[in-house]
């Protein structure tokens, strides 16, 4: 009752963001209204513009303003290798790591039948179209090493192999700069399984 309806609505709306609970929402709302009104206006204008203009690339599903994103239309990228990731943030991470010169396919999630996320929701129709183009020689499955990420990788690998295309999985194991004694058993076991000849 102490808080006006408009402020209450703003707090409720802010809670739609990941990691924002009632306390953070309250802090954000008051911060904007008390001393950050210009930044708040800019935020609201940019939100509107981004939501209206940003869409999914029609080739890899990454978020972009163009019909076909810059990575997909870049002439310097190797069209014979396709790397499958869960989110646009994963593409950024791989690009920042450097060393990969192929193309991407972004699932925008992972298979999760219990949550109603099936093959259609992760773009498998479009993915199959990409495989049919004929120039892809290898698909790298770079989904996360979680139960759902592994299941998704397995599912996609079957589709890829059915078209006689090579399917590979990114290695998981000992992090660079890490120490064996602090690793969890699952990671260590996988590192042993994925060992390389030196
Ligand atoms: Zn693209």
PDB file of C-alpha atoms and ligand atoms in Angstrom:
ATOM      1  CA  UNK A   1       0.000   0.000   0.000  1.00  0.00           C
ATOM      2  CA  UNK A   2       2.969   2.263   0.602  1.00  0.00           C
ATOM      3  CA  UNK A   3       4.161   1.756  -2.956  1.00  0.00           C
ATOM      4  CA  UNK A   4       2.206   3.277  -5.843  1.00  0.00           C
ATOM      5  CA  UNK A   5       0.644   0.924  -8.410  1.00  0.00           C
ATOM      6  CA  UNK A   6       2.985   2.086 -11.204  1.00  0.00           C
ATOM      7  CA  UNK A   7       6.070   1.355  -9.132  1.00  0.00           C
ATOM      8  CA  UNK A   8       4.620  -1.998  -8.100  1.00  0.00           C
ATOM      9  CA  UNK A   9       3.995  -2.857 -11.762  1.00  0.00           C
ATOM     10  CA  UNK A  10       7.548  -1.852 -12.664  1.00  0.00           C
ATOM     11  CA  UNK A  11       8.957  -4.079  -9.917  1.00  0.00           C
ATOM     12  CA  UNK A  12       6.780  -6.977 -11.034  1.00  0.00           C
ATOM     13  CA  UNK A  13       7.934  -6.488 -14.652  1.00  0.00           C
ATOM     14  CA  UNK A  14      11.629  -6.396 -13.697  1.00  0.00           C
ATOM     15  CA  UNK A  15      11.233  -9.802 -12.063  1.00  0.00           C
ATOM     16  CA  UNK A  16      10.876 -11.349 -15.539  1.00  0.00           C
ATOM     17  CA  UNK A  17      14.685 -11.103 -15.846  1.00  0.00           C
ATOM     18  CA  UNK A  18      16.801 -14.113 -14.834  1.00  0.00           C
ATOM     19  CA  UNK A  19      18.247 -13.854 -11.342  1.00  0.00           C
ATOM     20  CA  UNK A  20      16.073 -10.876 -10.375  1.00  0.00           C
ATOM     21  CA  UNK A  21      13.995 -11.519  -7.265  1.00  0.00           C
ATOM     22  CA  UNK A  22      11.718  -9.137  -5.340  1.00  0.00           C
ATOM     23  CA  UNK A  23      14.608  -7.391  -3.541  1.00  0.00           C
ATOM     24  CA  UNK A  24      16.680  -6.739  -6.670  1.00  0.00           C
ATOM     25  CA  UNK A  25      13.582  -5.628  -8.587  1.00  0.00           C
ATOM     26  CA  UNK A  26      12.813  -3.132  -5.850  1.00  0.00           C
ATOM     27  CA  UNK A  27      16.395  -1.824  -5.859  1.00  0.00           C
ATOM     28  CA  UNK A  28      16.390  -1.458  -9.664  1.00  0.00           C
ATOM     29  CA  UNK A  29      13.034   0.322  -9.765  1.00  0.00           C
ATOM     30  CA  UNK A  30      14.000   2.808  -7.062  1.00  0.00           C
ATOM     31  CA  UNK A  31      17.420   3.374  -8.571  1.00  0.00           C
ATOM     32  CA  UNK A  32      15.927   4.283 -11.949  1.00  0.00           C
ATOM     33  CA  UNK A  33      13.237   6.520 -10.488  1.00  0.00           C
ATOM     34  CA  UNK A  34      15.398   8.235  -7.899  1.00  0.00           C
ATOM     35  CA  UNK A  35      18.528   9.059  -9.865  1.00  0.00           C
ATOM     36  CA  UNK A  36      18.768   7.249 -13.178  1.00  0.00           C
ATOM     37  CA  UNK A  37      15.799   8.420 -15.226  1.00  0.00           C
ATOM     38  CA  UNK A  38      17.789   9.196 -18.401  1.00  0.00           C
ATOM     39  CA  UNK A  39      19.408   5.766 -18.335  1.00  0.00           C
ATOM     40  CA  UNK A  40      15.986   4.232 -17.711  1.00  0.00           C
ATOM     41  CA  UNK A  41      14.499   5.965 -20.754  1.00  0.00           C
ATOM     42  CA  UNK A  42      17.402   4.854 -22.894  1.00  0.00           C
ATOM     43  CA  UNK A  43      17.001   1.292 -21.612  1.00  0.00           C
ATOM     44  CA  UNK A  44      13.301   1.262 -22.414  1.00  0.00           C
ATOM     45  CA  UNK A  45      13.882   2.666 -25.933  1.00  0.00           C
ATOM     46  CA  UNK A  46      16.655   0.152 -26.665  1.00  0.00           C
ATOM     47  CA  UNK A  47      14.559  -2.724 -25.347  1.00  0.00           C
ATOM     48  CA  UNK A  48      11.735  -1.748 -27.705  1.00  0.00           C
ATOM     49  CA  UNK A  49      14.041  -1.359 -30.675  1.00  0.00           C
ATOM     50  CA  UNK A  50      15.940  -4.614 -30.037  1.00  0.00           C
ATOM     51  CA  UNK A  51      12.747  -6.589 -29.529  1.00  0.00           C
ATOM     52  CA  UNK A  52      11.282  -5.303 -32.779  1.00  0.00           C
ATOM     53  CA  UNK A  53      14.413  -5.607 -34.917  1.00  0.00           C
ATOM     54  CA  UNK A  54      16.409  -8.563 -33.604  1.00  0.00           C
ATOM     55  CA  UNK A  55      15.402 -11.916 -35.061  1.00  0.00           C
ATOM     56  CA  UNK A  56      16.926 -15.323 -35.705  1.00  0.00           C
ATOM     57  CA  UNK A  57      19.351 -15.799 -38.595  1.00  0.00           C
ATOM     58  CA  UNK A  58      17.597 -17.934 -41.209  1.00  0.00           C
ATOM     59  CA  UNK A  59      20.683 -20.094 -41.575  1.00  0.00           C
ATOM     60  CA  UNK A  60      22.098 -20.605 -38.059  1.00  0.00           C
ATOM     61  CA  UNK A  61      19.334 -19.193 -35.775  1.00  0.00           C
ATOM     62  CA  UNK A  62      21.693 -16.831 -33.948  1.00  0.00           C
ATOM     63  CA  UNK A  63      20.146 -13.515 -32.897  1.00  0.00           C
ATOM     64  CA  UNK A  64      20.840 -10.775 -35.458  1.00  0.00           C
ATOM     65  CA  UNK A  65      19.289  -7.846 -37.304  1.00  0.00           C
ATOM     66  CA  UNK A  66      19.922  -9.262 -40.773  1.00  0.00           C
ATOM     67  CA  UNK A  67      18.079 -12.115 -42.525  1.00  0.00           C
ATOM     68  CA  UNK A  68      21.390 -13.994 -42.734  1.00  0.00           C
ATOM     69  CA  UNK A  69      23.890 -13.130 -39.992  1.00  0.00           C
ATOM     70  CA  UNK A  70      27.410 -11.808 -40.567  1.00  0.00           C
ATOM     71  CA  UNK A  71      29.040 -15.078 -39.528  1.00  0.00           C
ATOM     72  CA  UNK A  72      26.954 -17.085 -42.003  1.00  0.00           C
ATOM     73  CA  UNK A  73      27.556 -14.648 -44.864  1.00  0.00           C
ATOM     74  CA  UNK A  74      31.292 -14.205 -44.117  1.00  0.00           C
ATOM     75  CA  UNK A  75      33.370 -15.442 -47.067  1.00  0.00           C
ATOM     76  CA  UNK A  76      36.333 -16.363 -44.900  1.00  0.00           C
ATOM     77  CA  UNK A  77      34.443 -19.008 -42.912  1.00  0.00           C
ATOM     78  CA  UNK A  78      34.846 -22.692 -43.723  1.00  0.00           C
ATOM     79  CA  UNK A  79      31.462 -23.942 -44.947  1.00  0.00           C
ATOM     80  CA  UNK A  80      32.420 -27.610 -44.569  1.00  0.00           C
ATOM     81  CA  UNK A  81      32.377 -27.511 -40.742  1.00  0.00           C
ATOM     82  CA  UNK A  82      29.289 -26.784 -38.681  1.00  0.00           C
ATOM     83  CA  UNK A  83      29.498 -26.339 -34.914  1.00  0.00           C
ATOM     84  CA  UNK A  84      26.252 -26.925 -32.984  1.00  0.00           C
ATOM     85  CA  UNK A  85      25.834 -24.936 -29.750  1.00  0.00           C
ATOM     86  CA  UNK A  86      22.981 -24.303 -27.327  1.00  0.00           C
ATOM     87  CA  UNK A  87      22.982 -20.499 -27.113  1.00  0.00           C
ATOM     88  CA  UNK A  88      24.253 -17.346 -28.858  1.00  0.00           C
ATOM     89  CA  UNK A  89      26.459 -16.807 -25.788  1.00  0.00           C
ATOM     90  CA  UNK A  90      28.221 -20.090 -26.658  1.00  0.00           C
ATOM     91  CA  UNK A  91      29.019 -18.715 -30.146  1.00  0.00           C
ATOM     92  CA  UNK A  92      30.542 -15.615 -28.562  1.00  0.00           C
ATOM     93  CA  UNK A  93      32.593 -17.750 -26.169  1.00  0.00           C
ATOM     94  CA  UNK A  94      33.945 -19.891 -29.030  1.00  0.00           C
ATOM     95  CA  UNK A  95      34.682 -16.850 -31.202  1.00  0.00           C
ATOM     96  CA  UNK A  96      36.505 -15.139 -28.331  1.00  0.00           C
ATOM     97  CA  UNK A  97      38.495 -18.315 -27.679  1.00  0.00           C
ATOM     98  CA  UNK A  98      39.642 -18.132 -31.314  1.00  0.00           C
ATOM     99  CA  UNK A  99      40.837 -20.954 -33.518  1.00  0.00           C
ATOM    100  CA  UNK A 100      37.487 -21.997 -34.996  1.00  0.00           C
ATOM    101  CA  UNK A 101      36.907 -20.920 -38.603  1.00  0.00           C
ATOM    102  CA  UNK A 102      33.797 -22.926 -39.487  1.00  0.00           C
ATOM    103  CA  UNK A 103      30.133 -22.025 -39.233  1.00  0.00           C
ATOM    104  CA  UNK A 104      27.592 -22.438 -36.448  1.00  0.00           C
ATOM    105  CA  UNK A 105      24.122 -23.714 -35.757  1.00  0.00           C
ATOM    106  CA  UNK A 106      22.468 -22.374 -32.595  1.00  0.00           C
ATOM    107  CA  UNK A 107      19.821 -24.590 -31.022  1.00  0.00           C
ATOM    108  CA  UNK A 108      18.464 -21.798 -28.792  1.00  0.00           C
ATOM    109  CA  UNK A 109      18.077 -24.396 -26.044  1.00  0.00           C
ATOM    110  CA  UNK A 110      18.426 -28.151 -25.679  1.00  0.00           C
ATOM    111  CA  UNK A 111      16.159 -31.149 -25.878  1.00  0.00           C
ATOM    112  CA  UNK A 112      14.101 -31.431 -22.716  1.00  0.00           C
ATOM    113  CA  UNK A 113      11.017 -33.609 -23.243  1.00  0.00           C
ATOM    114  CA  UNK A 114       9.777 -33.027 -19.683  1.00  0.00           C
ATOM    115  CA  UNK A 115       9.602 -29.278 -20.393  1.00  0.00           C
ATOM    116  CA  UNK A 116       7.986 -29.875 -23.770  1.00  0.00           C
ATOM    117  CA  UNK A 117      11.142 -28.935 -25.710  1.00  0.00           C
ATOM    118  CA  UNK A 118      11.322 -31.335 -28.633  1.00  0.00           C
ATOM    119  CA  UNK A 119      13.245 -31.389 -31.946  1.00  0.00           C
ATOM    120  CA  UNK A 120      11.091 -28.634 -33.494  1.00  0.00           C
ATOM    121  CA  UNK A 121      11.836 -26.214 -30.655  1.00  0.00           C
ATOM    122  CA  UNK A 122      15.591 -26.576 -31.216  1.00  0.00           C
ATOM    123  CA  UNK A 123      15.333 -25.994 -34.965  1.00  0.00           C
ATOM    124  CA  UNK A 124      15.874 -29.521 -36.233  1.00  0.00           C
ATOM    125  CA  UNK A 125      13.845 -28.788 -39.383  1.00  0.00           C
ATOM    126  CA  UNK A 126      16.225 -26.002 -40.384  1.00  0.00           C
ATOM    127  CA  UNK A 127      19.207 -28.100 -39.263  1.00  0.00           C
ATOM    128  CA  UNK A 128      18.207 -30.920 -41.621  1.00  0.00           C
ATOM    129  CA  UNK A 129      17.931 -28.355 -44.434  1.00  0.00           C
ATOM    130  CA  UNK A 130      21.495 -27.254 -43.670  1.00  0.00           C
ATOM    131  CA  UNK A 131      22.727 -30.854 -43.843  1.00  0.00           C
ATOM    132  CA  UNK A 132      21.012 -31.294 -47.224  1.00  0.00           C
ATOM    133  CA  UNK A 133      22.970 -28.375 -48.730  1.00  0.00           C
ATOM    134  CA  UNK A 134      25.721 -30.913 -49.341  1.00  0.00           C
ATOM    135  CA  UNK A 135      28.878 -28.965 -48.474  1.00  0.00           C
ATOM    136  CA  UNK A 136      29.018 -29.900 -44.762  1.00  0.00           C
ATOM    137  CA  UNK A 137      31.668 -32.549 -44.071  1.00  0.00           C
ATOM    138  CA  UNK A 138      31.760 -32.430 -40.269  1.00  0.00           C
ATOM    139  CA  UNK A 139      29.337 -31.427 -37.514  1.00  0.00           C
ATOM    140  CA  UNK A 140      30.940 -30.565 -34.167  1.00  0.00           C
ATOM    141  CA  UNK A 141      28.546 -31.124 -31.252  1.00  0.00           C
ATOM    142  CA  UNK A 142      29.391 -28.454 -28.706  1.00  0.00           C
ATOM    143  CA  UNK A 143      26.360 -28.707 -26.428  1.00  0.00           C
ATOM    144  CA  UNK A 144      27.019 -28.483 -22.697  1.00  0.00           C
ATOM    145  CA  UNK A 145      28.217 -31.558 -20.777  1.00  0.00           C
ATOM    146  CA  UNK A 146      24.943 -31.792 -18.831  1.00  0.00           C
ATOM    147  CA  UNK A 147      22.465 -34.674 -18.973  1.00  0.00           C
ATOM    148  CA  UNK A 148      20.238 -32.769 -21.405  1.00  0.00           C
ATOM    149  CA  UNK A 149      23.198 -31.429 -23.399  1.00  0.00           C
ATOM    150  CA  UNK A 150      24.558 -34.965 -23.830  1.00  0.00           C
ATOM    151  CA  UNK A 151      21.141 -36.295 -24.849  1.00  0.00           C
ATOM    152  CA  UNK A 152      20.808 -33.479 -27.377  1.00  0.00           C
ATOM    153  CA  UNK A 153      24.278 -34.178 -28.801  1.00  0.00           C
ATOM    154  CA  UNK A 154      23.443 -37.862 -29.105  1.00  0.00           C
ATOM    155  CA  UNK A 155      20.156 -37.130 -30.880  1.00  0.00           C
ATOM    156  CA  UNK A 156      21.776 -34.754 -33.378  1.00  0.00           C
ATOM    157  CA  UNK A 157      24.722 -37.095 -33.960  1.00  0.00           C
ATOM    158  CA  UNK A 158      22.292 -39.765 -35.172  1.00  0.00           C
ATOM    159  CA  UNK A 159      20.739 -37.332 -37.693  1.00  0.00           C
ATOM    160  CA  UNK A 160      24.199 -36.329 -38.916  1.00  0.00           C
ATOM    161  CA  UNK A 161      25.504 -39.873 -39.269  1.00  0.00           C
ATOM    162  CA  UNK A 162      22.331 -40.905 -41.119  1.00  0.00           C
ATOM    163  CA  UNK A 163      23.483 -38.518 -43.867  1.00  0.00           C
ATOM    164  CA  UNK A 164      26.994 -39.971 -43.909  1.00  0.00           C
ATOM    165  CA  UNK A 165      28.468 -36.809 -42.404  1.00  0.00           C
ATOM    166  CA  UNK A 166      31.147 -36.981 -39.705  1.00  0.00           C
ATOM    167  CA  UNK A 167      29.856 -36.134 -36.211  1.00  0.00           C
ATOM    168  CA  UNK A 168      32.351 -35.139 -33.513  1.00  0.00           C
ATOM    169  CA  UNK A 169      31.871 -34.146 -29.874  1.00  0.00           C
ATOM    170  CA  UNK A 170      33.946 -31.501 -28.089  1.00  0.00           C
ATOM    171  CA  UNK A 171      36.214 -33.033 -25.444  1.00  0.00           C
ATOM    172  CA  UNK A 172      35.491 -32.493 -21.776  1.00  0.00           C
ATOM    173  CA  UNK A 173      37.976 -32.928 -19.002  1.00  0.00           C
ATOM    174  CA  UNK A 174      40.750 -31.261 -17.072  1.00  0.00           C
ATOM    175  CA  UNK A 175      40.497 -27.448 -17.340  1.00  0.00           C
ATOM    176  CA  UNK A 176      43.628 -25.611 -18.459  1.00  0.00           C
ATOM    177  CA  UNK A 177      45.496 -24.496 -15.357  1.00  0.00           C
ATOM    178  CA  UNK A 178      43.447 -26.858 -13.183  1.00  0.00           C
ATOM    179  CA  UNK A 179      44.657 -29.408 -10.666  1.00  0.00           C
ATOM    180  CA  UNK A 180      43.614 -33.053 -10.703  1.00  0.00           C
ATOM    181  CA  UNK A 181      43.030 -33.368  -6.961  1.00  0.00           C
ATOM    182  CA  UNK A 182      40.310 -30.694  -7.053  1.00  0.00           C
ATOM    183  CA  UNK A 183      38.348 -32.158  -9.967  1.00  0.00           C
ATOM    184  CA  UNK A 184      35.043 -33.936  -9.452  1.00  0.00           C
ATOM    185  CA  UNK A 185      34.980 -37.665 -10.228  1.00  0.00           C
ATOM    186  CA  UNK A 186      32.788 -37.309 -13.307  1.00  0.00           C
ATOM    187  CA  UNK A 187      35.118 -34.801 -14.964  1.00  0.00           C
ATOM    188  CA  UNK A 188      38.209 -36.855 -14.171  1.00  0.00           C
ATOM    189  CA  UNK A 189      36.597 -40.043 -15.485  1.00  0.00           C
ATOM    190  CA  UNK A 190      35.695 -38.283 -18.759  1.00  0.00           C
ATOM    191  CA  UNK A 191      39.164 -36.829 -19.072  1.00  0.00           C
ATOM    192  CA  UNK A 192      40.585 -40.337 -18.848  1.00  0.00           C
ATOM    193  CA  UNK A 193      38.142 -41.653 -21.450  1.00  0.00           C
ATOM    194  CA  UNK A 194      38.924 -38.798 -23.842  1.00  0.00           C
ATOM    195  CA  UNK A 195      42.718 -39.128 -23.495  1.00  0.00           C
ATOM    196  CA  UNK A 196      44.864 -38.324 -26.537  1.00  0.00           C
ATOM    197  CA  UNK A 197      47.991 -39.943 -27.917  1.00  0.00           C
ATOM    198  CA  UNK A 198      50.976 -37.610 -27.348  1.00  0.00           C
TER     199      UNK A 198
HETATM  200 ZN1  LIG B   1      23.758 -17.154 -39.163  1.00  0.00          ZN
END
